Amino acid sequence: MNMLTVQDLRKIFGKFEAVKGVSFAVEKGESYGLLGPNGAGKSTTINMITGLFPPTSGEIHIKDIDVVKNQKQAQKWIGVVPQEIALYQSMSARENLKFWGRMYDLSGSALEKSVDQVLEIIGLSERAKDKVETFSGGMKRRVNIGAAILHKPELLIMDEPTVGIDPQSRNHILETVKRLNNEGMTIIYTSHYMEEVEYLCERIGIVDHGELIASGTLSELRETIGDHSKIILAMDKERFNPEQITESLTTFFSDKDFQIQDQQVMVFHKEPQLILTDFIQSVTKTGAKITSVDIVEPNLESVFLHLTGRNLRD
Ligand SMILES: Nc1ncnc2c1ncn2[C@@H]1O[C@H](COP(=O)(O)OP(=O)(O)OP(=O)(O)O)[C@@H](O)[C@H]1O
Ligand SMILES: [Mg+2]
């Protein structure tokens, strides 16, 4: 069953079309990442899904409920971590969570229990009584995430939850999201950090200029660029002879599949483990000495570059 179905979603602000006909679906239990640079339209897409504002056109279903027509019902199933942190600075972490819990109709001992569990999950039980204004950006972000999961939503939607925070909080957040997903929660996660979506998301949609320009699993997206990994041998200066190595390599590889640069010899292949031995032997039989071996898999950065001609982080 699809947890979320988005069909031909558009948003026009004045004359500017921020989202230009985006369609995708997320299955129950899946973690789906929306990856794109600043201004790509990630937040605008998310904000329509969470019901913050309606789309100019298009349809959004959460399970079988039309979100545009029947917002209240769908909102019970979702937890939202917005891009902007929204907390009461002069209240404690616990008080903030209780406030949000009441918004979700929790009260009494159910509310207390849920707040305790959430404080545990976000790793702030020890700081529960401290005012939020004394927290670091990362800790505030964790409280924000806590507020979104108090009512145990089936679908957690997070908009760039790790921007501008310390590495420790970032790791904590990534681990928490991973765990929630492993426990069955469906996740939608937007980011412009490719490492995060690579780590967290089973499927990834790449957004640029309001369009979903590619969508699929990491390996499907890699296929779009030929899915070639790179084996890099770093060479000792001593007996390094590029001409001899070139000659030796041409017995196994065509010249467009390898490259010699500075003190490095590189070969590109879909299944690097199949050619590793031949590659190393061809190089060492010239008398050259290898100081290290590295295998670099194609990543989302290279996919984005291939699709748009730009780097993700310009
Ligand atoms: N309320 C608005 N009125 C006019 N233009 C808007 C509005 N909200 C967003 N935009 C524009 O729509 C485009 C997409 O913005 P959006 O916030 O969705 O991008 P994003 O992918 O979330 O970027 P970021 O990574 O910086 O958060 C941008 O060009 C932005 O300036
Ligand atoms: Mg945004």
Coordinates of C-alpha atoms and ligand atoms in Angstrom, one line a residue:
M1 CA 0.0 0.0 0.0
N2 CA 1.2 3.5 -0.7
M3 CA 1.5 5.7 2.3
L4 CA 1.8 8.8 0.1
T5 CA 0.9 9.4 -3.5
V6 CA 1.6 12.8 -5.1
Q7 CA 0.3 13.4 -8.6
D8 CA 1.3 16.2 -10.9
L9 CA 1.8 18.7 -8.0
R10 CA 2.2 22.3 -8.9
K11 CA 2.7 25.5 -6.9
I12 CA 2.7 28.9 -8.4
F13 CA 3.6 32.0 -6.2
G14 CA 2.5 35.0 -8.1
K15 CA 4.1 34.5 -11.5
F16 CA 6.8 32.1 -10.2
E17 CA 6.3 28.4 -10.6
A18 CA 8.1 26.9 -7.6
V19 CA 6.9 23.3 -8.2
K20 CA 6.3 22.2 -11.7
G21 CA 4.3 19.0 -11.8
V22 CA 5.9 16.6 -9.3
S23 CA 4.7 13.0 -9.0
F24 CA 6.0 10.3 -6.7
A25 CA 4.8 7.6 -4.3
V26 CA 6.1 6.3 -1.0
E27 CA 5.2 2.9 0.2
K28 CA 4.4 2.0 3.8
G29 CA 7.6 1.5 5.8
E30 CA 9.8 3.0 3.2
S31 CA 12.2 5.9 3.6
Y32 CA 12.1 8.3 0.8
G33 CA 14.6 11.2 0.3
L34 CA 14.1 14.4 -1.6
L35 CA 17.5 15.7 -2.6
G36 CA 18.1 19.0 -4.2
P37 CA 20.0 22.3 -4.0
N38 CA 18.8 25.5 -2.3
G39 CA 15.6 26.8 -3.9
A40 CA 14.8 23.5 -5.7
G41 CA 11.3 23.3 -4.3
K42 CA 11.7 20.8 -1.6
S43 CA 10.1 22.8 1.2
T44 CA 7.3 23.9 -1.1
T45 CA 6.5 20.3 -2.0
I46 CA 6.7 19.2 1.7
N47 CA 4.5 22.1 2.9
M48 CA 1.8 21.1 0.4
I49 CA 1.9 17.5 1.6
T50 CA 1.7 18.5 5.3
G51 CA -1.2 20.8 4.5
L52 CA 0.5 24.1 5.3
F53 CA -0.8 25.5 2.1
P54 CA -2.8 24.0 -0.8
P55 CA -1.3 23.2 -4.2
T56 CA -2.1 25.3 -7.2
S57 CA -3.1 22.0 -8.8
G58 CA -2.4 18.3 -8.5
E59 CA -3.4 15.6 -6.0
I60 CA -2.0 14.4 -2.7
H61 CA -3.2 11.2 -1.0
I62 CA -2.0 10.0 2.3
K63 CA -3.2 6.4 2.3
D64 CA -6.6 6.7 0.7
I65 CA -7.3 10.2 2.1
D66 CA -7.2 13.2 -0.2
V67 CA -5.1 15.7 1.8
V68 CA -6.4 18.8 0.0
K69 CA -10.0 17.9 0.7
N70 CA -9.7 16.2 4.1
Q71 CA -6.8 17.6 5.9
K72 CA -7.8 16.8 9.5
Q73 CA -8.0 13.1 8.9
A74 CA -4.6 12.8 7.2
Q75 CA -2.9 15.0 9.8
K76 CA -3.4 12.4 12.5
W77 CA -1.2 10.0 10.6
I78 CA 1.7 12.4 10.0
G79 CA 4.4 14.0 12.1
V80 CA 6.1 17.1 10.7
V81 CA 9.6 18.5 11.4
P82 CA 9.5 21.8 9.6
Q83 CA 12.7 23.5 8.2
E84 CA 12.3 26.4 10.7
I85 CA 12.5 25.4 14.4
A86 CA 9.3 26.3 16.3
L87 CA 9.7 26.1 20.1
Y88 CA 9.0 28.2 23.1
Q89 CA 12.4 29.3 24.2
S90 CA 11.5 30.2 27.8
M91 CA 9.9 26.8 28.4
S92 CA 11.7 23.6 29.2
A93 CA 12.1 20.8 26.8
R94 CA 9.5 18.8 28.7
E95 CA 7.0 21.7 28.7
N96 CA 7.5 22.2 25.0
L97 CA 6.9 18.5 24.3
K98 CA 3.8 18.5 26.5
F99 CA 2.5 21.6 24.6
W100 CA 2.8 19.7 21.3
G101 CA 1.4 16.5 22.8
R102 CA -1.8 18.4 23.8
M103 CA -2.1 19.7 20.2
Y104 CA -2.3 16.0 19.2
D105 CA -5.0 15.4 21.8
L106 CA -2.8 13.6 24.3
S107 CA -3.4 14.2 28.0
G108 CA -2.9 12.8 31.5
S109 CA -0.7 9.8 32.0
A110 CA -0.6 8.9 28.2
L111 CA 0.9 12.4 27.6
E112 CA 3.5 12.0 30.4
K113 CA 4.4 8.5 29.2
S114 CA 4.8 9.7 25.6
V115 CA 6.9 12.7 26.6
D116 CA 9.2 10.4 28.7
Q117 CA 9.6 8.0 25.8
V118 CA 10.3 10.8 23.3
L119 CA 12.9 12.4 25.6
E120 CA 14.6 9.1 25.7
I121 CA 14.6 8.7 21.9
I122 CA 16.0 12.2 21.3
G123 CA 18.6 11.7 24.1
L124 CA 17.6 14.6 26.2
S125 CA 16.1 13.0 29.3
E126 CA 18.8 14.5 31.4
R127 CA 18.1 18.0 30.1
A128 CA 14.3 17.7 30.2
K129 CA 13.9 20.4 32.8
D130 CA 16.2 23.0 31.2
K131 CA 14.9 25.9 29.2
V132 CA 15.2 25.5 25.5
E133 CA 17.0 28.8 25.2
T134 CA 20.0 27.2 26.9
F135 CA 20.2 24.5 24.3
S136 CA 22.5 24.3 21.3
G137 CA 21.0 24.4 17.8
G138 CA 21.3 20.6 17.5
M139 CA 19.5 20.0 20.8
K140 CA 16.7 22.4 19.8
R141 CA 16.4 20.4 16.5
R142 CA 16.1 17.2 18.5
V143 CA 13.3 18.7 20.6
N144 CA 11.6 19.7 17.3
I145 CA 11.9 16.1 16.1
G146 CA 10.6 14.9 19.5
A147 CA 7.5 17.1 19.0
A148 CA 6.7 15.5 15.7
I149 CA 6.8 11.9 17.0
L150 CA 4.8 12.2 20.3
H151 CA 1.6 10.9 18.7
K152 CA 3.5 8.0 17.1
P153 CA 2.8 9.0 13.5
E154 CA 2.9 6.4 10.7
L155 CA 4.5 8.9 8.4
L156 CA 7.3 11.2 9.5
I157 CA 8.1 14.1 7.2
M158 CA 11.3 16.0 7.9
D159 CA 12.6 19.1 6.1
E160 CA 16.4 19.4 6.3
P161 CA 16.6 18.5 10.0
T162 CA 20.4 18.6 10.2
V163 CA 21.2 22.0 8.6
G164 CA 23.6 24.1 10.7
I165 CA 24.0 21.8 13.7
D166 CA 26.9 20.2 15.5
P167 CA 28.2 16.8 14.2
Q168 CA 27.2 15.0 17.4
S169 CA 23.5 16.1 17.2
R170 CA 23.6 15.3 13.4
N171 CA 24.7 11.7 14.1
H172 CA 22.2 11.4 16.8
I173 CA 19.4 12.6 14.5
L174 CA 20.5 10.3 11.6
E175 CA 20.6 7.3 14.0
T176 CA 17.2 8.2 15.5
V177 CA 15.6 8.4 12.0
K178 CA 17.1 5.2 11.0
R179 CA 15.8 3.4 14.1
L180 CA 12.3 4.8 13.7
N181 CA 12.3 3.6 10.1
N182 CA 13.5 0.2 11.1
E183 CA 10.7 0.0 13.6
G184 CA 8.2 0.6 10.8
M185 CA 7.7 4.3 10.5
T186 CA 7.5 5.6 6.9
I187 CA 10.0 8.5 6.4
I188 CA 10.2 11.4 4.0
Y189 CA 13.4 13.2 4.4
T190 CA 14.6 16.3 2.5
S191 CA 18.2 17.3 2.4
H192 CA 20.9 18.8 0.2
Y193 CA 23.4 16.5 1.8
M194 CA 23.8 13.5 -0.5
E195 CA 25.5 11.4 2.2
E196 CA 22.5 11.7 4.4
V197 CA 20.0 10.5 1.9
E198 CA 22.4 7.8 0.7
Y199 CA 22.6 6.6 4.3
L200 CA 18.9 6.9 5.3
C201 CA 16.8 6.5 2.2
E202 CA 15.8 3.4 0.3
R203 CA 14.6 5.5 -2.6
I204 CA 15.6 9.0 -3.6
G205 CA 14.0 11.7 -5.7
I206 CA 16.3 14.4 -7.1
V207 CA 14.6 17.8 -7.3
D208 CA 16.0 20.7 -9.3
H209 CA 14.2 24.0 -10.4
G210 CA 10.8 22.7 -9.2
E211 CA 11.0 19.4 -11.1
L212 CA 11.7 15.8 -10.0
I213 CA 14.5 15.0 -12.5
A214 CA 15.1 11.5 -11.3
S215 CA 13.7 9.0 -8.8
G216 CA 14.8 5.5 -7.8
T217 CA 17.0 3.5 -5.5
L218 CA 20.6 4.5 -5.2
S219 CA 21.7 1.8 -7.6
E220 CA 19.0 2.7 -10.1
L221 CA 20.2 6.3 -10.0
R222 CA 23.7 5.2 -10.4
E223 CA 22.7 3.2 -13.5
T224 CA 21.8 6.5 -15.1
I225 CA 25.5 7.3 -15.1
G226 CA 26.6 3.9 -16.2
D227 CA 27.2 2.8 -12.7
H228 CA 31.0 2.7 -13.0
S229 CA 33.1 2.4 -9.9
K230 CA 36.6 3.6 -9.8
I231 CA 39.6 1.7 -8.5
I232 CA 42.4 4.0 -7.6
L233 CA 46.0 2.7 -7.0
A234 CA 48.4 5.1 -5.4
M235 CA 51.9 4.4 -6.6
D236 CA 55.3 4.6 -5.1
K237 CA 57.5 7.1 -6.9
E238 CA 60.5 4.8 -7.2
R239 CA 59.7 2.4 -9.9
F240 CA 56.7 4.2 -11.4
N241 CA 56.8 4.1 -15.2
P242 CA 53.5 5.4 -16.8
E243 CA 54.4 4.2 -20.3
Q244 CA 55.1 0.6 -19.2
I245 CA 51.9 0.6 -17.1
T246 CA 49.9 1.9 -20.0
E247 CA 51.3 -0.9 -22.2
S248 CA 50.6 -3.5 -19.7
L249 CA 47.0 -2.3 -19.0
T250 CA 46.0 -2.3 -22.7
T251 CA 46.2 -6.1 -22.7
F252 CA 43.2 -6.1 -20.4
F253 CA 41.4 -2.8 -20.7
S254 CA 40.5 -0.4 -23.5
D255 CA 42.2 3.0 -23.1
K256 CA 39.0 4.8 -22.2
D257 CA 38.6 2.6 -19.1
F258 CA 41.8 3.5 -17.4
Q259 CA 43.7 6.7 -16.6
I260 CA 47.1 7.5 -15.2
Q261 CA 47.4 10.8 -13.4
D262 CA 50.1 12.1 -11.2
Q263 CA 51.1 9.1 -9.0
Q264 CA 47.8 7.4 -9.5
V265 CA 46.5 4.6 -11.8
M266 CA 42.7 4.4 -12.1
V267 CA 40.4 2.0 -13.8
F268 CA 36.6 2.3 -14.2
H269 CA 34.4 -0.7 -14.1
K270 CA 30.8 -1.8 -13.2
E271 CA 32.0 -4.6 -11.0
P272 CA 35.4 -3.6 -9.7
Q273 CA 35.9 -6.8 -7.6
L274 CA 35.9 -8.8 -10.8
I275 CA 38.9 -7.0 -12.3
L276 CA 40.8 -6.1 -9.2
T277 CA 43.4 -8.9 -9.4
D278 CA 44.1 -8.5 -13.1
F279 CA 44.4 -4.7 -12.6
I280 CA 46.8 -5.0 -9.8
Q281 CA 48.9 -7.7 -11.5
S282 CA 49.1 -5.7 -14.7
V283 CA 50.5 -2.8 -12.8
T284 CA 52.9 -4.7 -10.5
K285 CA 54.4 -6.7 -13.2
T286 CA 56.1 -3.6 -14.5
G287 CA 58.0 -3.5 -11.3
A288 CA 56.0 -0.7 -9.8
K289 CA 55.0 -0.7 -6.2
I290 CA 51.5 0.1 -5.0
T291 CA 51.1 2.1 -1.7
S292 CA 47.3 2.0 -1.4
V293 CA 44.2 0.7 -3.1
D294 CA 40.9 2.6 -3.1
I295 CA 37.5 1.7 -4.6
V296 CA 35.2 4.7 -5.1
E297 CA 31.6 3.9 -5.8
P298 CA 29.6 6.3 -8.0
N299 CA 27.6 8.6 -5.7
L300 CA 24.6 11.0 -5.9
E301 CA 26.9 13.9 -6.5
S302 CA 28.0 12.4 -9.8
V303 CA 24.4 11.6 -10.7
F304 CA 23.4 15.2 -10.0
L305 CA 26.3 16.5 -12.0
H306 CA 25.4 14.2 -14.9
L307 CA 21.7 15.2 -14.9
T308 CA 22.2 19.0 -14.5
G309 CA 25.7 19.8 -15.4
R310 CA 26.1 21.4 -12.0
N311 CA 27.4 20.4 -8.6
L312 CA 24.8 19.8 -5.8
R313 CA 26.6 22.3 -3.6
D314 CA 27.2 25.3 -5.8
Ligands
LIG1 N1 5.9 32.1 -0.3 C1 6.7 32.2 -1.4 N2 6.5 33.2 -2.3 C2 7.3 33.3 -3.4 N3 8.3 32.5 -3.7 C3 8.5 31.5 -2.9 C4 7.7 31.3 -1.7 N4 8.2 30.1 -1.1 C5 9.2 29.7 -1.8 N5 9.4 30.5 -2.9 C6 10.4 30.2 -4.0 O1 10.2 28.9 -4.5 C7 11.4 28.3 -4.8 C8 11.6 27.0 -4.0 O2 11.7 27.3 -2.6 P1 11.8 26.1 -1.6 O3 11.8 26.8 -0.2 O4 10.7 25.2 -1.8 O5 13.2 25.5 -1.9 P2 14.0 24.4 -1.1 O6 14.3 23.3 -2.0 O7 13.3 24.0 0.1 O8 15.4 25.1 -0.7 P3 16.3 25.1 0.6 O9 17.2 24.0 0.5 O10 17.0 26.4 0.5 O11 15.4 25.0 1.8 C9 12.5 29.3 -4.4 O12 12.9 30.0 -5.6 C10 11.8 30.3 -3.5 O13 12.3 31.6 -3.5
MG2 MG 13.7 24.2 2.1

